[in-house]
Each structure stands twice: as structure tokens, then as C-alpha cells.
Amino acid sequence: MEISAEKVKELRERSGAGIMDCKKALHETGGDLQEAIDYLRKQGIVKASKKTGRSAEEGLVGLSVSPDGSEASLVEVNCETDFVARTDQFQHFVKEVSNVVLKNGPADLNLLLSEKMNQESVEEDLKALIARLGENMVIRRFVKISAHLKDQERVGAYLHAGSKIGSLVRVRGDKVTEEVCRNISMHVAAMHPAYIHREMVPLSVIDKEREIINSSPELTGKPPAVLEKIVNGKLSRYYSDVCLIEQPYVKDTSGKKTVGQYLKEIDPKAEVLEMVRFQVGGPL
């Protein structure tokens, strides 16, 4: 089959592999990008365990937090160019939409578009902004999370400079402060964990990871006991890469303290119950 230059380029961006390796991987997997990445990993060419999920959309992430810190919302609104994303009108619209989500918590996009905002509906305001700025725009996704203060829960929120990445966490613990929650949400924004803890990783994902590890050329001929030890060690490193609680805490300069250890120092019973991370153009 013929493999397009665009698909080879995307695989190179996502894997960091060379052109010829990418072409071969795509041919071997029928042009399936994710299968091609797994193929490269099995060949020992790619060792990264997370996908970048690159996308071309421009836009901003909006964040709103209730005065008592019990609720927060995130929205992603896309436009065609970064020039429009940096305009005051677009930034104001994104903030207003996040405020509507925080206030009303609509269940889906149609309900959000019908919500009132500045005397008009969100949809009418969006159409007016499209006409004014001359670019197509779309509300791509949104979320609201709520903490139960009586259960010692708090919400942490963080919006990265430039408003391209935003994150929310819900944490429980009677000694957990607003600052701690914000630190955790900042870590989520910076390190992009896929799961809160290893128990949340689907069995299918673990099985796939085991398959990739076992296919590594460096393990060929190893005794079963040695092989199992190596595989478990590599799985532990995988968990420390994709699970929030096991990741090295981003604000710990020594690099030895995990997020879980940081939390337990504050409150031995503290736990992260929920996390959300939006990045403009990132995977849904």
C-alpha cells in the first residue's frame, strides 16, 4: 500500500523515529498510526510510553473557580489561528463560557450552547464572534468538578501561562490546603499523567505493555525468572511515568519524592479522587 508523506511525518513527530523506520512500520501495520508506534517500540526504536497526541487546532483553555473553592470548570475553545486566540474578544469569550459552565454545569454541548450569556445564548454569542473576527470557532470540550467540603474535599485548579493547558483535581484530606491542591493540579498540567494510580490502568493496557516489553530484542534468551523480574521492573517504570501518584513530584528538586509521598507528608489519609487536564488540540 502507498503511505502518504503526511502520515510518515505524523509518525515521526509522535515517535521520534527516522523516516525509513516510520515508513517500514506503517507498511507493516497497514498504515495504522498507533499500531505503527507499537511496532517501533517492539523493535526497540521507540521507548516512550506516552503519545503526544499532536493536533493543529489553535485556541485557548478557560478556567473558572467558585469563591469557596468547592467547584471549578475548564473549557477548550478552538479557532483557526493563534492571532485570533490572542485577541481580547476571543479571550473574553472563553472566560465567559467557563463561567457559564461553572454556574450551570450543562450536561452536554447542546445544553451549553443554549445557556444564556450576556443577554444572548452562548451559541448566538459564538456566531457573533465568528462574524466579527472572521474565523471559524468551536467549543471543543468542557468539564465541571465539584468537591464536598463537608467530606474534607477540595478542588485544585491551574492554568498554564498562555492558557494553552489547564488542569483540575479533586483531593480529599482534612489537612489538605488550597495550596496543596494547586500544587497537584500544576503537576498534572506539567507532567500529563494518564491515570491517578496503577489500579486505574485497564488490564488491556497492562497486557499490551507486557507484550511490548517481552518483544524487546534485549530480553531474548533470558531465563524465565530473570525475564519476569525485568518485565516487572519495566512495568514499575511505566507506572511511574503514567500514574499521578507514582510520578516524581515536579516541584521536588531532588527528584526523589513522588506525588503520593508529597501528599502523605501533608496528610497520611489524603487521596486524589479526580483529575482533568485540557491541552489545546490535545486528544479527547
Short mmCIF file of C-alpha atoms in Angstrom, two decimals:
data_model
loop_
_atom_site.label_atom_id
_atom_site.label_comp_id
_atom_site.label_asym_id
_atom_site.label_seq_id
_atom_site.Cartn_x
_atom_site.Cartn_y
_atom_site.Cartn_z
CA MET A 1 0.00 0.00 0.00
CA GLU A 2 1.05 3.58 -0.58
CA ILE A 3 1.91 5.54 2.56
CA SER A 4 1.45 9.31 2.38
CA ALA A 5 4.22 11.71 3.32
CA GLU A 6 1.82 13.34 5.79
CA LYS A 7 1.32 10.08 7.67
CA VAL A 8 5.08 9.44 7.79
CA LYS A 9 5.58 12.97 9.11
CA GLU A 10 2.97 12.49 11.83
CA LEU A 11 4.52 9.19 12.92
CA ARG A 12 7.96 10.83 13.08
CA GLU A 13 6.56 13.64 15.26
CA ARG A 14 4.85 11.18 17.59
CA SER A 15 7.66 8.65 17.82
CA GLY A 16 10.92 10.48 17.13
CA ALA A 17 11.96 7.62 14.82
CA GLY A 18 13.70 8.06 11.46
CA ILE A 19 11.96 8.33 8.10
CA MET A 20 12.81 4.83 6.87
CA ASP A 21 11.82 3.24 10.20
CA CYS A 22 8.50 5.10 10.09
CA LYS A 23 7.82 4.04 6.50
CA LYS A 24 8.55 0.40 7.30
CA ALA A 25 6.39 0.50 10.45
CA LEU A 26 3.44 1.96 8.53
CA HIS A 27 3.79 -0.63 5.76
CA GLU A 28 3.95 -3.46 8.30
CA THR A 29 0.83 -2.24 10.12
CA GLY A 30 -1.34 -1.26 7.17
CA GLY A 31 -0.96 2.46 7.83
CA ASP A 32 -2.39 2.37 11.38
CA LEU A 33 -0.54 5.03 13.40
CA GLN A 34 -0.98 3.51 16.85
CA GLU A 35 -0.08 0.03 15.61
CA ALA A 36 2.97 1.56 13.91
CA ILE A 37 4.07 3.13 17.20
CA ASP A 38 3.68 -0.24 18.95
CA TYR A 39 5.67 -1.88 16.12
CA LEU A 40 8.52 0.62 16.57
CA ARG A 41 8.52 0.03 20.31
CA LYS A 42 8.73 -3.73 19.84
CA GLN A 43 11.74 -3.19 17.59
CA GLY A 44 13.39 -1.14 20.32
CA ILE A 45 13.29 2.00 18.16
CA VAL A 46 10.82 3.88 20.35
CA LYS A 47 10.81 3.60 24.13
CA ALA A 48 8.39 6.38 25.04
CA SER A 49 5.25 5.15 26.77
CA LYS A 50 3.04 8.16 26.18
CA LYS A 51 1.61 9.51 22.95
CA THR A 52 1.89 13.22 22.26
CA GLY A 53 -1.49 13.45 20.59
CA ARG A 54 -0.40 16.41 18.50
CA SER A 55 -3.07 18.38 16.68
CA ALA A 56 -3.19 21.53 14.59
CA GLU A 57 -6.02 23.44 16.27
CA GLU A 58 -5.38 26.82 17.83
CA GLY A 59 -7.35 28.29 20.71
CA LEU A 60 -7.37 28.66 24.47
CA VAL A 61 -8.31 26.84 27.65
CA GLY A 62 -10.53 28.76 30.07
CA LEU A 63 -10.71 28.22 33.84
CA SER A 64 -13.18 29.35 36.49
CA VAL A 65 -13.25 28.59 40.22
CA SER A 66 -16.04 29.26 42.72
CA PRO A 67 -15.28 31.73 45.56
CA ASP A 68 -15.32 28.97 48.20
CA GLY A 69 -13.07 26.70 46.14
CA SER A 70 -15.59 23.87 46.03
CA GLU A 71 -16.21 23.92 42.27
CA ALA A 72 -14.19 24.60 39.14
CA SER A 73 -14.62 24.40 35.38
CA LEU A 74 -12.43 24.04 32.31
CA VAL A 75 -13.33 24.75 28.68
CA GLU A 76 -11.40 24.48 25.44
CA VAL A 77 -12.41 26.78 22.60
CA ASN A 78 -10.70 26.42 19.23
CA CYS A 79 -10.12 28.92 16.45
CA GLU A 80 -8.08 28.83 13.25
CA THR A 81 -5.06 30.99 14.12
CA ASP A 82 -3.03 31.96 17.17
CA PHE A 83 -3.51 35.59 16.11
CA VAL A 84 -7.24 35.36 16.85
CA ALA A 85 -6.61 33.32 20.01
CA ARG A 86 -4.60 36.25 21.40
CA THR A 87 -7.32 38.85 20.82
CA ASP A 88 -9.13 40.35 23.81
CA GLN A 89 -12.51 39.41 22.29
CA PHE A 90 -11.65 35.73 22.00
CA GLN A 91 -10.07 35.58 25.46
CA HIS A 92 -13.13 37.27 26.97
CA PHE A 93 -15.47 34.81 25.25
CA VAL A 94 -13.50 31.80 26.55
CA LYS A 95 -13.62 33.15 30.10
CA GLU A 96 -17.34 33.85 29.87
CA VAL A 97 -18.04 30.33 28.64
CA SER A 98 -16.07 28.83 31.52
CA ASN A 99 -18.11 30.98 33.91
CA VAL A 100 -21.33 29.63 32.40
CA VAL A 101 -20.09 26.05 32.80
CA LEU A 102 -19.15 26.76 36.42
CA LYS A 103 -22.51 28.32 37.21
CA ASN A 104 -24.86 25.94 35.41
CA GLY A 105 -22.91 22.71 34.79
CA PRO A 106 -24.58 21.83 31.47
CA ALA A 107 -24.59 18.12 30.70
CA ASP A 108 -23.67 18.38 27.01
CA LEU A 109 -22.68 20.82 24.28
CA ASN A 110 -26.22 21.46 23.06
CA LEU A 111 -27.30 22.49 26.56
CA LEU A 112 -24.23 24.71 26.92
CA LEU A 113 -24.93 26.43 23.59
CA SER A 114 -28.47 27.18 24.74
CA GLU A 115 -27.38 28.72 28.08
CA LYS A 116 -27.75 32.47 28.50
CA MET A 117 -24.62 34.61 28.35
CA ASN A 118 -24.63 38.42 28.14
CA GLN A 119 -28.36 38.54 27.34
CA GLU A 120 -27.93 36.15 24.41
CA SER A 121 -27.32 32.41 24.22
CA VAL A 122 -23.79 31.04 24.15
CA GLU A 123 -24.45 29.91 20.57
CA GLU A 124 -25.56 33.38 19.47
CA ASP A 125 -22.52 34.98 21.10
CA LEU A 126 -20.29 32.43 19.38
CA LYS A 127 -21.82 33.16 15.96
CA ALA A 128 -21.42 36.90 16.52
CA LEU A 129 -17.75 36.45 17.45
CA ILE A 130 -17.15 34.31 14.36
CA ALA A 131 -18.65 37.05 12.19
CA ARG A 132 -16.64 39.75 13.96
CA LEU A 133 -13.23 38.05 13.84
CA GLY A 134 -13.66 36.20 10.56
CA GLU A 135 -12.59 32.74 11.71
CA ASN A 136 -14.42 29.53 12.42
CA MET A 137 -14.56 28.70 16.14
CA VAL A 138 -15.82 25.76 18.14
CA ILE A 139 -16.32 24.90 21.79
CA ARG A 140 -14.43 21.62 21.74
CA ARG A 141 -14.96 20.35 25.30
CA PHE A 142 -15.76 21.41 28.83
CA VAL A 143 -15.97 19.96 32.31
CA LYS A 144 -17.03 20.94 35.81
CA ILE A 145 -15.92 19.21 39.00
CA SER A 146 -17.36 19.68 42.47
CA ALA A 147 -15.92 18.92 45.89
CA HIS A 148 -17.91 18.05 49.01
CA LEU A 149 -16.46 20.40 51.61
CA LYS A 150 -18.15 18.55 54.48
CA ASP A 151 -16.18 15.45 53.45
CA GLN A 152 -12.86 17.35 53.61
CA GLU A 153 -12.67 17.59 49.82
CA ARG A 154 -11.09 20.46 47.91
CA VAL A 155 -10.66 21.43 44.29
CA GLY A 156 -7.30 22.45 42.86
CA ALA A 157 -7.05 24.40 39.61
CA TYR A 158 -4.17 25.55 37.43
CA LEU A 159 -3.98 27.43 34.14
CA HIS A 160 -0.58 27.40 32.48
CA ALA A 161 0.88 30.65 31.12
CA GLY A 162 -0.55 31.30 27.69
CA SER A 163 -3.79 29.49 28.56
CA LYS A 164 -2.93 26.51 26.36
CA ILE A 165 -3.05 23.96 29.21
CA GLY A 166 -5.40 23.79 32.20
CA SER A 167 -5.95 21.18 34.89
CA LEU A 168 -8.29 20.40 37.77
CA VAL A 169 -8.02 17.96 40.67
CA ARG A 170 -10.34 16.93 43.49
CA VAL A 171 -8.48 15.92 46.64
CA ARG A 172 -9.74 14.59 49.98
CA GLY A 173 -7.92 15.12 53.28
CA ASP A 174 -8.64 17.22 56.37
CA LYS A 175 -5.10 18.68 56.32
CA VAL A 176 -5.05 19.32 52.59
CA THR A 177 -4.92 23.05 51.83
CA GLU A 178 -5.78 25.11 48.77
CA GLU A 179 -2.06 25.47 48.06
CA VAL A 180 -1.54 21.70 48.12
CA CYS A 181 -4.40 21.19 45.68
CA ARG A 182 -3.00 23.83 43.36
CA ASN A 183 0.43 22.19 43.52
CA ILE A 184 -1.09 18.87 42.49
CA SER A 185 -3.03 20.46 39.64
CA MET A 186 0.15 22.24 38.49
CA HIS A 187 1.90 18.86 38.44
CA VAL A 188 -0.92 17.38 36.35
CA ALA A 189 -0.60 20.23 33.85
CA ALA A 190 3.17 19.82 33.61
CA MET A 191 3.54 16.03 33.63
CA HIS A 192 0.33 14.84 31.94
CA PRO A 193 -0.41 11.65 33.92
CA ALA A 194 -2.88 9.34 32.23
CA TYR A 195 -4.20 7.75 35.45
CA ILE A 196 -4.34 8.68 39.13
CA HIS A 197 -2.92 5.36 40.38
CA ARG A 198 -1.94 1.99 38.93
CA GLU A 199 -5.22 0.33 39.93
CA MET A 200 -6.93 2.56 37.35
CA VAL A 201 -4.82 1.31 34.44
CA PRO A 202 -7.02 -1.01 32.32
CA LEU A 203 -5.91 -4.64 32.16
CA SER A 204 -5.83 -4.39 28.35
CA VAL A 205 -3.28 -1.58 28.59
CA ILE A 206 -1.11 -3.56 31.03
CA ASP A 207 -1.28 -6.64 28.79
CA LYS A 208 -0.26 -4.54 25.79
CA GLU A 209 2.65 -3.08 27.74
CA ARG A 210 3.77 -6.56 28.81
CA GLU A 211 3.62 -7.69 25.18
CA ILE A 212 5.77 -4.77 24.07
CA ILE A 213 8.29 -5.34 26.87
CA ASN A 214 8.50 -9.08 26.17
CA SER A 215 9.08 -8.37 22.47
CA SER A 216 12.20 -6.33 23.19
CA PRO A 217 15.27 -7.86 21.48
CA GLU A 218 17.35 -7.37 24.63
CA LEU A 219 15.22 -9.92 26.51
CA THR A 220 15.69 -12.75 24.02
CA GLY A 221 17.03 -15.89 25.69
CA LYS A 222 16.65 -14.68 29.27
CA PRO A 223 15.72 -17.35 31.87
CA PRO A 224 12.01 -17.14 32.88
CA ALA A 225 12.75 -15.98 36.44
CA VAL A 226 15.10 -13.26 35.23
CA LEU A 227 12.67 -12.28 32.47
CA GLU A 228 9.79 -11.88 34.93
CA LYS A 229 11.92 -9.70 37.19
CA ILE A 230 12.93 -7.47 34.28
CA VAL A 231 9.36 -7.20 33.00
CA ASN A 232 8.05 -6.25 36.44
CA GLY A 233 10.78 -3.64 36.78
CA LYS A 234 9.90 -2.12 33.42
CA LEU A 235 6.21 -2.15 34.35
CA SER A 236 7.02 -0.27 37.56
CA ARG A 237 8.82 2.36 35.49
CA TYR A 238 5.80 2.50 33.20
CA TYR A 239 3.52 3.14 36.19
CA SER A 240 5.83 5.90 37.44
CA ASP A 241 5.53 7.52 34.03
CA VAL A 242 1.75 7.41 33.56
CA CYS A 243 0.29 7.31 37.11
CA LEU A 244 -0.01 10.59 39.00
CA ILE A 245 0.66 9.16 42.47
CA GLU A 246 3.85 7.40 41.32
CA GLN A 247 5.31 10.23 39.24
CA PRO A 248 8.28 12.20 40.63
CA TYR A 249 6.75 15.36 42.12
CA VAL A 250 7.54 18.21 39.74
CA LYS A 251 8.32 20.74 42.48
CA ASP A 252 10.72 18.43 44.34
CA THR A 253 14.19 19.49 43.22
CA SER A 254 15.78 16.24 44.43
CA GLY A 255 13.66 14.20 42.02
CA LYS A 256 13.23 11.51 44.67
CA LYS A 257 9.82 12.38 46.09
CA THR A 258 6.70 11.12 44.33
CA VAL A 259 3.38 12.94 44.26
CA GLY A 260 1.99 10.28 46.58
CA GLN A 261 4.78 10.85 49.09
CA TYR A 262 4.28 14.60 48.92
CA LEU A 263 0.59 14.15 49.72
CA LYS A 264 1.19 11.70 52.56
CA GLU A 265 3.60 14.14 54.20
CA ILE A 266 0.74 16.63 54.34
CA ASP A 267 -1.94 14.16 55.37
CA PRO A 268 -1.43 10.36 55.62
CA LYS A 269 -5.07 9.84 54.64
CA ALA A 270 -5.06 12.26 51.70
CA GLU A 271 -6.06 10.94 48.29
CA VAL A 272 -6.66 12.32 44.81
CA LEU A 273 -10.19 11.46 43.73
CA GLU A 274 -10.39 13.09 40.32
CA MET A 275 -8.19 14.86 37.79
CA VAL A 276 -8.77 16.55 34.45
CA ARG A 277 -6.27 18.03 32.01
CA PHE A 278 -7.05 20.01 28.86
CA GLN A 279 -4.44 21.00 26.29
CA VAL A 280 -5.37 22.95 23.19
CA GLY A 281 -5.55 20.50 20.31
CA GLY A 282 -4.81 17.55 22.58
CA PRO A 283 -6.55 14.17 22.43
CA LEU A 284 -10.11 13.98 23.71
#
